[in-house]
PDB file of C-alpha atoms and ligand atoms in Angstrom:
ATOM      1  CA  MET A   1    -110.913 104.973 116.046  1.00  0.00           C
ATOM      2  CA  SER A   2    -109.244 101.692 115.099  1.00  0.00           C
ATOM      3  CA  ASP A   3    -105.480 101.101 115.504  1.00  0.00           C
ATOM      4  CA  ASP A   4    -104.728 102.216 111.977  1.00  0.00           C
ATOM      5  CA  GLY A   5    -106.561 105.510 112.441  1.00  0.00           C
ATOM      6  CA  TYR A   6    -109.635 104.771 110.339  1.00  0.00           C
ATOM      7  CA  ARG A   7    -112.990 105.754 111.771  1.00  0.00           C
ATOM      8  CA  LEU A   8    -115.049 102.607 112.162  1.00  0.00           C
ATOM      9  CA  ILE A   9    -118.708 103.344 111.819  1.00  0.00           C
ATOM     10  CA  ARG A  10    -120.724 100.313 110.824  1.00  0.00           C
ATOM     11  CA  PRO A  11    -123.887 101.116 108.932  1.00  0.00           C
ATOM     12  CA  THR A  12    -127.024  99.630 110.463  1.00  0.00           C
ATOM     13  CA  LYS A  13    -128.980  99.493 107.209  1.00  0.00           C
ATOM     14  CA  PRO A  14    -126.587  98.835 104.343  1.00  0.00           C
ATOM     15  CA  PRO A  15    -127.828  99.064 100.761  1.00  0.00           C
ATOM     16  CA  ARG A  16    -128.591  95.624  99.376  1.00  0.00           C
ATOM     17  CA  GLN A  17    -126.525  95.514  96.217  1.00  0.00           C
ATOM     18  CA  GLN A  18    -123.092  94.142  97.042  1.00  0.00           C
ATOM     19  CA  ALA A  19    -120.977  96.715  95.153  1.00  0.00           C
ATOM     20  CA  SER A  20    -122.738  99.710  96.629  1.00  0.00           C
ATOM     21  CA  TYR A  21    -122.716  98.068 100.053  1.00  0.00           C
ATOM     22  CA  ILE A  22    -118.943  97.648  99.879  1.00  0.00           C
ATOM     23  CA  SER A  23    -118.478 101.229  98.595  1.00  0.00           C
ATOM     24  CA  TYR A  24    -120.706 102.409 101.405  1.00  0.00           C
ATOM     25  CA  ILE A  25    -118.684 100.704 104.123  1.00  0.00           C
ATOM     26  CA  LEU A  26    -115.408 101.919 102.655  1.00  0.00           C
ATOM     27  CA  ALA A  27    -116.689 105.489 102.502  1.00  0.00           C
ATOM     28  CA  MET A  28    -117.911 105.213 106.094  1.00  0.00           C
ATOM     29  CA  THR A  29    -114.468 104.062 107.248  1.00  0.00           C
ATOM     30  CA  GLN A  30    -112.969 106.953 105.253  1.00  0.00           C
ATOM     31  CA  LYS A  31    -110.668 104.602 103.400  1.00  0.00           C
ATOM     32  CA  ILE A  32    -111.007 105.691  99.821  1.00  0.00           C
ATOM     33  CA  PRO A  33    -110.323 102.553  97.781  1.00  0.00           C
ATOM     34  CA  VAL A  34    -108.507 102.474  94.469  1.00  0.00           C
ATOM     35  CA  ILE A  35    -108.529  99.826  91.762  1.00  0.00           C
ATOM     36  CA  THR A  36    -105.651 100.120  89.291  1.00  0.00           C
ATOM     37  CA  ILE A  37    -105.751  98.839  85.722  1.00  0.00           C
ATOM     38  CA  ASP A  38    -102.392  98.932  83.979  1.00  0.00           C
ATOM     39  CA  GLY A  39    -101.219  97.554  80.679  1.00  0.00           C
ATOM     40  CA  PRO A  40     -99.929  98.439  77.208  1.00  0.00           C
ATOM     41  CA  SER A  41    -101.723 100.655  74.690  1.00  0.00           C
ATOM     42  CA  GLY A  42    -104.852  99.341  73.038  1.00  0.00           C
ATOM     43  CA  VAL A  43    -105.387  96.503  75.532  1.00  0.00           C
ATOM     44  CA  GLY A  44    -108.856  97.714  76.569  1.00  0.00           C
ATOM     45  CA  LYS A  45    -107.963  99.371  79.887  1.00  0.00           C
ATOM     46  CA  GLY A  46    -110.227 102.344  79.206  1.00  0.00           C
ATOM     47  CA  THR A  47    -113.313 100.252  78.479  1.00  0.00           C
ATOM     48  CA  VAL A  48    -112.762  98.059  81.530  1.00  0.00           C
ATOM     49  CA  MET A  49    -112.154 101.103  83.735  1.00  0.00           C
ATOM     50  CA  LEU A  50    -115.386 102.791  82.617  1.00  0.00           C
ATOM     51  CA  ARG A  51    -117.494  99.647  83.069  1.00  0.00           C
ATOM     52  CA  LEU A  52    -116.061  98.927  86.489  1.00  0.00           C
ATOM     53  CA  ALA A  53    -116.424 102.527  87.671  1.00  0.00           C
ATOM     54  CA  HIS A  54    -119.988 102.629  86.385  1.00  0.00           C
ATOM     55  CA  PHE A  55    -120.823  99.405  88.227  1.00  0.00           C
ATOM     56  CA  LEU A  56    -119.277 100.590  91.496  1.00  0.00           C
ATOM     57  CA  GLY A  57    -120.385 104.233  91.166  1.00  0.00           C
ATOM     58  CA  TRP A  58    -116.755 105.348  91.528  1.00  0.00           C
ATOM     59  CA  HIS A  59    -114.605 108.051  89.903  1.00  0.00           C
ATOM     60  CA  THR A  60    -112.228 107.351  87.015  1.00  0.00           C
ATOM     61  CA  LEU A  61    -108.706 108.469  86.170  1.00  0.00           C
ATOM     62  CA  ASP A  62    -107.476 108.069  82.596  1.00  0.00           C
ATOM     63  CA  SER A  63    -103.841 108.898  83.380  1.00  0.00           C
ATOM     64  CA  GLY A  64    -102.801 108.546  79.735  1.00  0.00           C
ATOM     65  CA  ALA A  65    -105.060 111.511  78.952  1.00  0.00           C
ATOM     66  CA  ILE A  66    -102.974 113.661  81.315  1.00  0.00           C
ATOM     67  CA  TYR A  67     -99.763 112.800  79.435  1.00  0.00           C
ATOM     68  CA  ARG A  68    -101.592 113.328  76.153  1.00  0.00           C
ATOM     69  CA  VAL A  69    -102.872 116.758  77.231  1.00  0.00           C
ATOM     70  CA  LEU A  70     -99.385 117.788  78.302  1.00  0.00           C
ATOM     71  CA  ALA A  71     -98.014 116.744  74.902  1.00  0.00           C
ATOM     72  CA  LEU A  72    -100.747 118.719  73.114  1.00  0.00           C
ATOM     73  CA  ALA A  73    -100.072 121.791  75.267  1.00  0.00           C
ATOM     74  CA  ALA A  74     -96.354 121.499  74.468  1.00  0.00           C
ATOM     75  CA  LEU A  75     -97.067 121.375  70.738  1.00  0.00           C
ATOM     76  CA  LYS A  76     -99.446 124.336  71.059  1.00  0.00           C
ATOM     77  CA  HIS A  77     -96.893 126.447  72.945  1.00  0.00           C
ATOM     78  CA  GLN A  78     -94.014 125.262  70.770  1.00  0.00           C
ATOM     79  CA  ILE A  79     -92.177 123.617  73.644  1.00  0.00           C
ATOM     80  CA  ALA A  80     -89.949 120.801  72.394  1.00  0.00           C
ATOM     81  CA  LEU A  81     -90.887 117.305  73.610  1.00  0.00           C
ATOM     82  CA  ASP A  82     -87.440 116.965  75.225  1.00  0.00           C
ATOM     83  CA  ASP A  83     -87.294 120.433  76.825  1.00  0.00           C
ATOM     84  CA  VAL A  84     -87.327 119.279  80.471  1.00  0.00           C
ATOM     85  CA  ALA A  85     -87.575 122.717  82.154  1.00  0.00           C
ATOM     86  CA  GLY A  86     -90.228 123.926  79.707  1.00  0.00           C
ATOM     87  CA  LEU A  87     -92.327 120.760  80.119  1.00  0.00           C
ATOM     88  CA  VAL A  88     -92.087 120.764  83.923  1.00  0.00           C
ATOM     89  CA  LYS A  89     -93.286 124.394  84.042  1.00  0.00           C
ATOM     90  CA  LEU A  90     -96.087 123.552  81.629  1.00  0.00           C
ATOM     91  CA  ALA A  91     -97.095 120.497  83.729  1.00  0.00           C
ATOM     92  CA  ALA A  92     -97.266 122.610  86.893  1.00  0.00           C
ATOM     93  CA  GLU A  93     -99.468 125.232  85.223  1.00  0.00           C
ATOM     94  CA  LEU A  94    -101.530 122.938  82.989  1.00  0.00           C
ATOM     95  CA  ASP A  95    -105.033 124.375  82.649  1.00  0.00           C
ATOM     96  CA  VAL A  96    -107.072 121.236  81.963  1.00  0.00           C
ATOM     97  CA  VAL A  97    -110.599 120.234  82.908  1.00  0.00           C
ATOM     98  CA  PHE A  98    -112.061 116.711  82.611  1.00  0.00           C
ATOM     99  CA  GLN A  99    -115.838 116.910  82.465  1.00  0.00           C
ATOM    100  CA  ALA A 100    -118.792 114.738  81.469  1.00  0.00           C
ATOM    101  CA  ALA A 101    -119.814 115.285  77.820  1.00  0.00           C
ATOM    102  CA  PRO A 102    -123.192 117.081  77.576  1.00  0.00           C
ATOM    103  CA  ASP A 103    -124.777 113.875  76.118  1.00  0.00           C
ATOM    104  CA  LEU A 104    -123.073 111.820  78.892  1.00  0.00           C
ATOM    105  CA  SER A 105    -121.323 109.690  76.220  1.00  0.00           C
ATOM    106  CA  GLY A 106    -117.941 109.971  77.960  1.00  0.00           C
ATOM    107  CA  VAL A 107    -115.409 112.439  79.288  1.00  0.00           C
ATOM    108  CA  GLN A 108    -114.657 115.719  77.541  1.00  0.00           C
ATOM    109  CA  VAL A 109    -111.177 117.192  77.891  1.00  0.00           C
ATOM    110  CA  ILE A 110    -110.857 120.958  77.891  1.00  0.00           C
ATOM    111  CA  LEU A 111    -107.353 122.380  77.505  1.00  0.00           C
ATOM    112  CA  GLU A 112    -107.074 126.120  78.069  1.00  0.00           C
ATOM    113  CA  LYS A 113    -110.810 126.543  77.373  1.00  0.00           C
ATOM    114  CA  THR A 114    -110.638 124.535  74.098  1.00  0.00           C
ATOM    115  CA  ASP A 115    -112.252 121.109  73.656  1.00  0.00           C
ATOM    116  CA  VAL A 116    -109.390 118.782  72.632  1.00  0.00           C
ATOM    117  CA  THR A 117    -111.251 115.485  73.144  1.00  0.00           C
ATOM    118  CA  SER A 118    -110.923 114.226  69.559  1.00  0.00           C
ATOM    119  CA  THR A 119    -107.300 115.347  68.958  1.00  0.00           C
ATOM    120  CA  LEU A 120    -106.332 113.715  72.228  1.00  0.00           C
ATOM    121  CA  ARG A 121    -106.998 110.171  71.023  1.00  0.00           C
ATOM    122  CA  THR A 122    -104.974 110.199  67.794  1.00  0.00           C
ATOM    123  CA  GLU A 123    -101.893 107.968  67.399  1.00  0.00           C
ATOM    124  CA  ALA A 124     -99.771 111.112  66.843  1.00  0.00           C
ATOM    125  CA  THR A 125    -100.804 112.481  70.244  1.00  0.00           C
ATOM    126  CA  GLY A 126    -100.193 109.062  71.861  1.00  0.00           C
ATOM    127  CA  GLU A 127     -96.709 108.997  70.347  1.00  0.00           C
ATOM    128  CA  ALA A 128     -95.953 112.554  71.605  1.00  0.00           C
ATOM    129  CA  ALA A 129     -97.341 111.632  75.048  1.00  0.00           C
ATOM    130  CA  SER A 130     -95.046 108.631  75.226  1.00  0.00           C
ATOM    131  CA  GLN A 131     -92.060 110.916  74.497  1.00  0.00           C
ATOM    132  CA  VAL A 132     -92.822 113.375  77.313  1.00  0.00           C
ATOM    133  CA  ALA A 133     -93.675 110.457  79.636  1.00  0.00           C
ATOM    134  CA  VAL A 134     -90.055 109.228  79.461  1.00  0.00           C
ATOM    135  CA  ILE A 135     -88.842 112.274  81.427  1.00  0.00           C
ATOM    136  CA  PRO A 136     -88.683 111.589  85.207  1.00  0.00           C
ATOM    137  CA  GLU A 137     -89.159 115.287  86.118  1.00  0.00           C
ATOM    138  CA  VAL A 138     -92.340 115.422  84.030  1.00  0.00           C
ATOM    139  CA  ARG A 139     -93.691 112.305  85.754  1.00  0.00           C
ATOM    140  CA  ALA A 140     -92.908 113.819  89.167  1.00  0.00           C
ATOM    141  CA  ALA A 141     -94.657 117.061  88.196  1.00  0.00           C
ATOM    142  CA  LEU A 142     -97.821 115.132  87.255  1.00  0.00           C
ATOM    143  CA  LEU A 143     -97.891 112.785  90.259  1.00  0.00           C
ATOM    144  CA  GLN A 144    -100.011 114.815  92.686  1.00  0.00           C
ATOM    145  CA  ARG A 145    -102.414 115.832  89.894  1.00  0.00           C
ATOM    146  CA  GLN A 146    -103.169 112.120  89.445  1.00  0.00           C
ATOM    147  CA  ARG A 147    -103.431 111.373  93.177  1.00  0.00           C
ATOM    148  CA  ASP A 148    -105.971 114.189  93.536  1.00  0.00           C
ATOM    149  CA  PHE A 149    -108.458 111.941  91.691  1.00  0.00           C
ATOM    150  CA  GLN A 150    -108.665 109.638  94.741  1.00  0.00           C
ATOM    151  CA  GLN A 151    -112.004 110.804  96.036  1.00  0.00           C
ATOM    152  CA  ALA A 152    -114.905 109.100  97.833  1.00  0.00           C
ATOM    153  CA  PRO A 153    -116.479 106.696  97.319  1.00  0.00           C
ATOM    154  CA  GLY A 154    -113.582 105.244  95.262  1.00  0.00           C
ATOM    155  CA  LEU A 155    -111.425 105.452  92.148  1.00  0.00           C
ATOM    156  CA  VAL A 156    -110.691 103.208  89.187  1.00  0.00           C
ATOM    157  CA  ALA A 157    -107.420 104.383  87.596  1.00  0.00           C
ATOM    158  CA  ASP A 158    -105.907 103.235  84.309  1.00  0.00           C
ATOM    159  CA  GLY A 159    -102.399 103.697  82.941  1.00  0.00           C
ATOM    160  CA  ARG A 160     -98.917 102.203  82.994  1.00  0.00           C
ATOM    161  CA  ASP A 161     -97.717 102.850  86.571  1.00  0.00           C
ATOM    162  CA  MET A 162    -100.944 103.142  88.561  1.00  0.00           C
ATOM    163  CA  GLY A 163    -100.230 100.035  90.650  1.00  0.00           C
ATOM    164  CA  THR A 164     -96.450 100.479  90.877  1.00  0.00           C
ATOM    165  CA  VAL A 165     -95.971 104.221  91.500  1.00  0.00           C
ATOM    166  CA  VAL A 166     -99.100 106.367  91.703  1.00  0.00           C
ATOM    167  CA  PHE A 167    -101.305 104.161  93.916  1.00  0.00           C
ATOM    168  CA  PRO A 168     -99.004 101.506  95.435  1.00  0.00           C
ATOM    169  CA  GLU A 169    -101.556 100.938  98.222  1.00  0.00           C
ATOM    170  CA  ALA A 170    -104.420 100.148  95.828  1.00  0.00           C
ATOM    171  CA  ALA A 171    -106.968  97.611  97.071  1.00  0.00           C
ATOM    172  CA  LEU A 172    -106.879  95.703  93.802  1.00  0.00           C
ATOM    173  CA  LYS A 173    -104.315  95.841  90.983  1.00  0.00           C
ATOM    174  CA  ILE A 174    -104.987  94.462  87.534  1.00  0.00           C
ATOM    175  CA  PHE A 175    -102.492  94.174  84.675  1.00  0.00           C
ATOM    176  CA  LEU A 176    -104.030  93.505  81.258  1.00  0.00           C
ATOM    177  CA  THR A 177    -102.044  92.118  78.350  1.00  0.00           C
ATOM    178  CA  ALA A 178    -102.763  91.076  74.738  1.00  0.00           C
ATOM    179  CA  SER A 179    -100.544  90.479  71.716  1.00  0.00           C
ATOM    180  CA  ALA A 180     -99.537  93.569  69.705  1.00  0.00           C
ATOM    181  CA  GLU A 181    -101.372  92.130  66.657  1.00  0.00           C
ATOM    182  CA  GLU A 182    -104.604  91.696  68.586  1.00  0.00           C
ATOM    183  CA  ARG A 183    -104.373  95.207  70.060  1.00  0.00           C
ATOM    184  CA  ALA A 184    -103.696  96.689  66.612  1.00  0.00           C
ATOM    185  CA  LYS A 185    -106.748  94.819  65.250  1.00  0.00           C
ATOM    186  CA  ARG A 186    -108.956  96.259  68.006  1.00  0.00           C
ATOM    187  CA  ARG A 187    -107.636  99.773  67.371  1.00  0.00           C
ATOM    188  CA  TYR A 188    -108.171  99.293  63.598  1.00  0.00           C
ATOM    189  CA  LYS A 189    -111.783  98.260  64.186  1.00  0.00           C
ATOM    190  CA  GLN A 190    -112.397 101.257  66.488  1.00  0.00           C
ATOM    191  CA  LEU A 191    -110.946 103.688  63.933  1.00  0.00           C
ATOM    192  CA  LYS A 192    -112.946 102.158  61.059  1.00  0.00           C
ATOM    193  CA  GLU A 193    -116.131 102.408  63.113  1.00  0.00           C
ATOM    194  CA  LYS A 194    -115.420 106.111  63.561  1.00  0.00           C
ATOM    195  CA  GLY A 195    -114.928 106.431  59.778  1.00  0.00           C
ATOM    196  CA  ILE A 196    -111.183 107.098  60.200  1.00  0.00           C
ATOM    197  CA  ASP A 197    -108.872 105.562  57.607  1.00  0.00           C
ATOM    198  CA  ALA A 198    -106.247 103.256  59.113  1.00  0.00           C
ATOM    199  CA  ASN A 199    -103.570 100.799  58.041  1.00  0.00           C
ATOM    200  CA  LEU A 200    -103.243  97.626  60.115  1.00  0.00           C
ATOM    201  CA  THR A 201     -99.529  97.066  59.402  1.00  0.00           C
ATOM    202  CA  ASN A 202     -98.699 100.638  60.433  1.00  0.00           C
ATOM    203  CA  LEU A 203    -100.806 100.280  63.579  1.00  0.00           C
ATOM    204  CA  VAL A 204     -98.880  97.152  64.643  1.00  0.00           C
ATOM    205  CA  LYS A 205     -95.617  99.067  64.137  1.00  0.00           C
ATOM    206  CA  GLU A 206     -96.827 102.167  66.022  1.00  0.00           C
ATOM    207  CA  ILE A 207     -98.147 100.134  68.929  1.00  0.00           C
ATOM    208  CA  SER A 208     -94.953  98.073  69.156  1.00  0.00           C
ATOM    209  CA  THR A 209     -92.707 101.172  69.100  1.00  0.00           C
ATOM    210  CA  ARG A 210     -94.725 102.876  71.832  1.00  0.00           C
ATOM    211  CA  ASP A 211     -94.789  99.689  73.948  1.00  0.00           C
ATOM    212  CA  GLN A 212     -91.054  99.317  73.689  1.00  0.00           C
ATOM    213  CA  ARG A 213     -90.456 102.919  74.798  1.00  0.00           C
ATOM    214  CA  ASP A 214     -92.936 102.533  77.693  1.00  0.00           C
ATOM    215  CA  ARG A 215     -91.367  99.242  78.819  1.00  0.00           C
ATOM    216  CA  GLU A 216     -87.740 100.274  78.547  1.00  0.00           C
ATOM    217  CA  ARG A 217     -87.821 103.730  80.133  1.00  0.00           C
ATOM    218  CA  ALA A 218     -85.892 104.102  83.381  1.00  0.00           C
ATOM    219  CA  THR A 219     -88.642 105.766  85.428  1.00  0.00           C
ATOM    220  CA  ALA A 220     -91.999 104.079  86.076  1.00  0.00           C
ATOM    221  CA  PRO A 221     -91.736 101.653  83.161  1.00  0.00           C
ATOM    222  CA  LEU A 222     -94.730  99.650  82.023  1.00  0.00           C
ATOM    223  CA  LYS A 223     -94.651  96.533  84.208  1.00  0.00           C
ATOM    224  CA  PRO A 224     -97.037  94.700  86.506  1.00  0.00           C
ATOM    225  CA  ALA A 225     -96.844  95.476  90.223  1.00  0.00           C
ATOM    226  CA  ALA A 226     -95.609  92.472  92.232  1.00  0.00           C
ATOM    227  CA  ASP A 227     -99.112  92.110  93.712  1.00  0.00           C
ATOM    228  CA  ALA A 228    -101.053  92.657  90.453  1.00  0.00           C
ATOM    229  CA  THR A 229    -103.328  90.033  88.928  1.00  0.00           C
ATOM    230  CA  GLN A 230    -102.456  89.582  85.251  1.00  0.00           C
ATOM    231  CA  ILE A 231    -105.105  88.809  82.656  1.00  0.00           C
ATOM    232  CA  ASP A 232    -104.201  87.961  79.062  1.00  0.00           C
ATOM    233  CA  THR A 233    -107.144  89.284  77.043  1.00  0.00           C
ATOM    234  CA  THR A 234    -105.928  88.156  73.584  1.00  0.00           C
ATOM    235  CA  GLU A 235    -108.606  85.478  73.324  1.00  0.00           C
ATOM    236  CA  LEU A 236    -111.183  87.086  75.626  1.00  0.00           C
ATOM    237  CA  SER A 237    -114.240  89.215  74.903  1.00  0.00           C
ATOM    238  CA  ILE A 238    -114.784  92.308  77.020  1.00  0.00           C
ATOM    239  CA  ASP A 239    -117.627  90.540  78.823  1.00  0.00           C
ATOM    240  CA  ALA A 240    -115.331  87.625  79.690  1.00  0.00           C
ATOM    241  CA  VAL A 241    -112.725  90.057  81.078  1.00  0.00           C
ATOM    242  CA  MET A 242    -115.417  91.830  83.114  1.00  0.00           C
ATOM    243  CA  ALA A 243    -116.617  88.505  84.541  1.00  0.00           C
ATOM    244  CA  GLN A 244    -113.111  87.739  85.838  1.00  0.00           C
ATOM    245  CA  LEU A 245    -112.798  91.249  87.242  1.00  0.00           C
ATOM    246  CA  MET A 246    -116.098  91.099  89.089  1.00  0.00           C
ATOM    247  CA  THR A 247    -114.935  88.021  90.999  1.00  0.00           C
ATOM    248  CA  LEU A 248    -111.679  89.752  91.920  1.00  0.00           C
ATOM    249  CA  VAL A 249    -113.490  92.940  92.945  1.00  0.00           C
ATOM    250  CA  ALA A 250    -115.874  91.053  95.214  1.00  0.00           C
ATOM    251  CA  THR A 251    -113.098  89.214  97.085  1.00  0.00           C
ATOM    252  CA  HIS A 252    -110.546  92.044  97.293  1.00  0.00           C
ATOM    253  CA  LEU A 253    -112.900  94.868  98.235  1.00  0.00           C
ATOM    254  CA  ASP A 254    -114.736  92.759 100.728  1.00  0.00           C
ATOM    255  CA  ALA A 255    -111.382  92.113 102.412  1.00  0.00           C
ATOM    256  CA  VAL A 256    -110.580  95.865 102.512  1.00  0.00           C
ATOM    257  CA  ALA A 257    -114.037  96.767 103.786  1.00  0.00           C
ATOM    258  CA  THR A 258    -113.845  94.336 106.684  1.00  0.00           C
ATOM    259  CA  ASP A 259    -110.175  95.039 107.613  1.00  0.00           C
TER     260      ASP A 259
HETATM  261  O1  LIG B   1    -102.920 105.153  77.768  1.00  0.00           O
HETATM  262  P1  LIG B   1    -102.588 106.093  76.645  1.00  0.00           P
HETATM  263  O2  LIG B   1    -102.358 105.420  75.337  1.00  0.00           O
HETATM  264  O3  LIG B   1    -103.564 107.213  76.543  1.00  0.00           O
HETATM  265  O4  LIG B   1    -101.197 106.758  77.083  1.00  0.00           O
HETATM  266  C1  LIG B   1    -100.434 107.569  76.220  1.00  0.00           C
HETATM  267  C2  LIG B   1     -98.977 107.491  76.640  1.00  0.00           C
HETATM  268  O5  LIG B   1     -98.832 108.138  77.924  1.00  0.00           O
HETATM  269  C3  LIG B   1     -98.437 106.076  76.846  1.00  0.00           C
HETATM  270  O6  LIG B   1     -97.887 105.525  75.670  1.00  0.00           O
HETATM  271  C4  LIG B   1     -97.392 106.269  77.912  1.00  0.00           C
HETATM  272  O7  LIG B   1     -96.142 106.597  77.356  1.00  0.00           O
HETATM  273  C5  LIG B   1     -97.857 107.472  78.703  1.00  0.00           C
HETATM  274  N1  LIG B   1     -98.415 107.071  79.991  1.00  0.00           N
HETATM  275  C6  LIG B   1     -97.540 106.853  81.019  1.00  0.00           C
HETATM  276  N2  LIG B   1     -98.014 106.556  82.257  1.00  0.00           N
HETATM  277  C7  LIG B   1     -99.327 106.433  82.474  1.00  0.00           C
HETATM  278  C8  LIG B   1    -100.244 106.615  81.421  1.00  0.00           C
HETATM  279  C9  LIG B   1     -99.751 106.925  80.171  1.00  0.00           C
HETATM  280  O8  LIG B   1     -96.347 106.945  80.843  1.00  0.00           O
HETATM  281  N3  LIG B   1     -99.750 106.160  83.699  1.00  0.00           N
END
């Protein structure tokens, strides 16, 4: 055992590829690493999280989906979005399963045995999620459920307070930003590609309202952790963002692995 209680077993034949080598060492030392990706809605956190997790072979946590599922469950059970006691009880009993889609195209969300994957991503659900997310007791009730995702060999978690509240000890913290107009444009493009009708002006308004609520709430507001690396993605392609992240991952995780 080392001083900090981690079991130090050095592999004799590490896998060659750097990412899996680092994951391997971290798993062997039983330190389950977390990378947090926080930022406002529509900034591309989800895409970055999936690419990074795929590259590292790690688990993912889409924490926004948990708030979205709670909001959907509240609407289903006719619990008002400001009914603190009702929402806390619902959060404690929430019957939700995140599972790989049968065609492996992404994650399917099953609420009380019903597939809610497509309803989950609508702006209306995002807006309802942001209302329940303001309530400190609701956030507390969902905290452990999020921490349970920290499993070997590692976790990439995206949200608003991953680096500040849920995983303050994360090995690497990223905070993505982009202008509201740029984020609305990306959302507009995504919706159009899915054949869903959308209005760009309304999207800018919806995104700005949700951002403001997320930034100004008293508990776990949207803000970068003091030790987060901020990346403004307004002018960057997803590949350019990934290139910056890969450099950060290599330096930060290497440091954790050889602690
Ligand atoms: O990320 P996504 O748009 O799915 O999140 C929906 C809403 O859930 C956000 O607008 C925010 O209010 C809330 N949320 C949060 N904390 C997180 C993730 C999401 O408050 N970690």
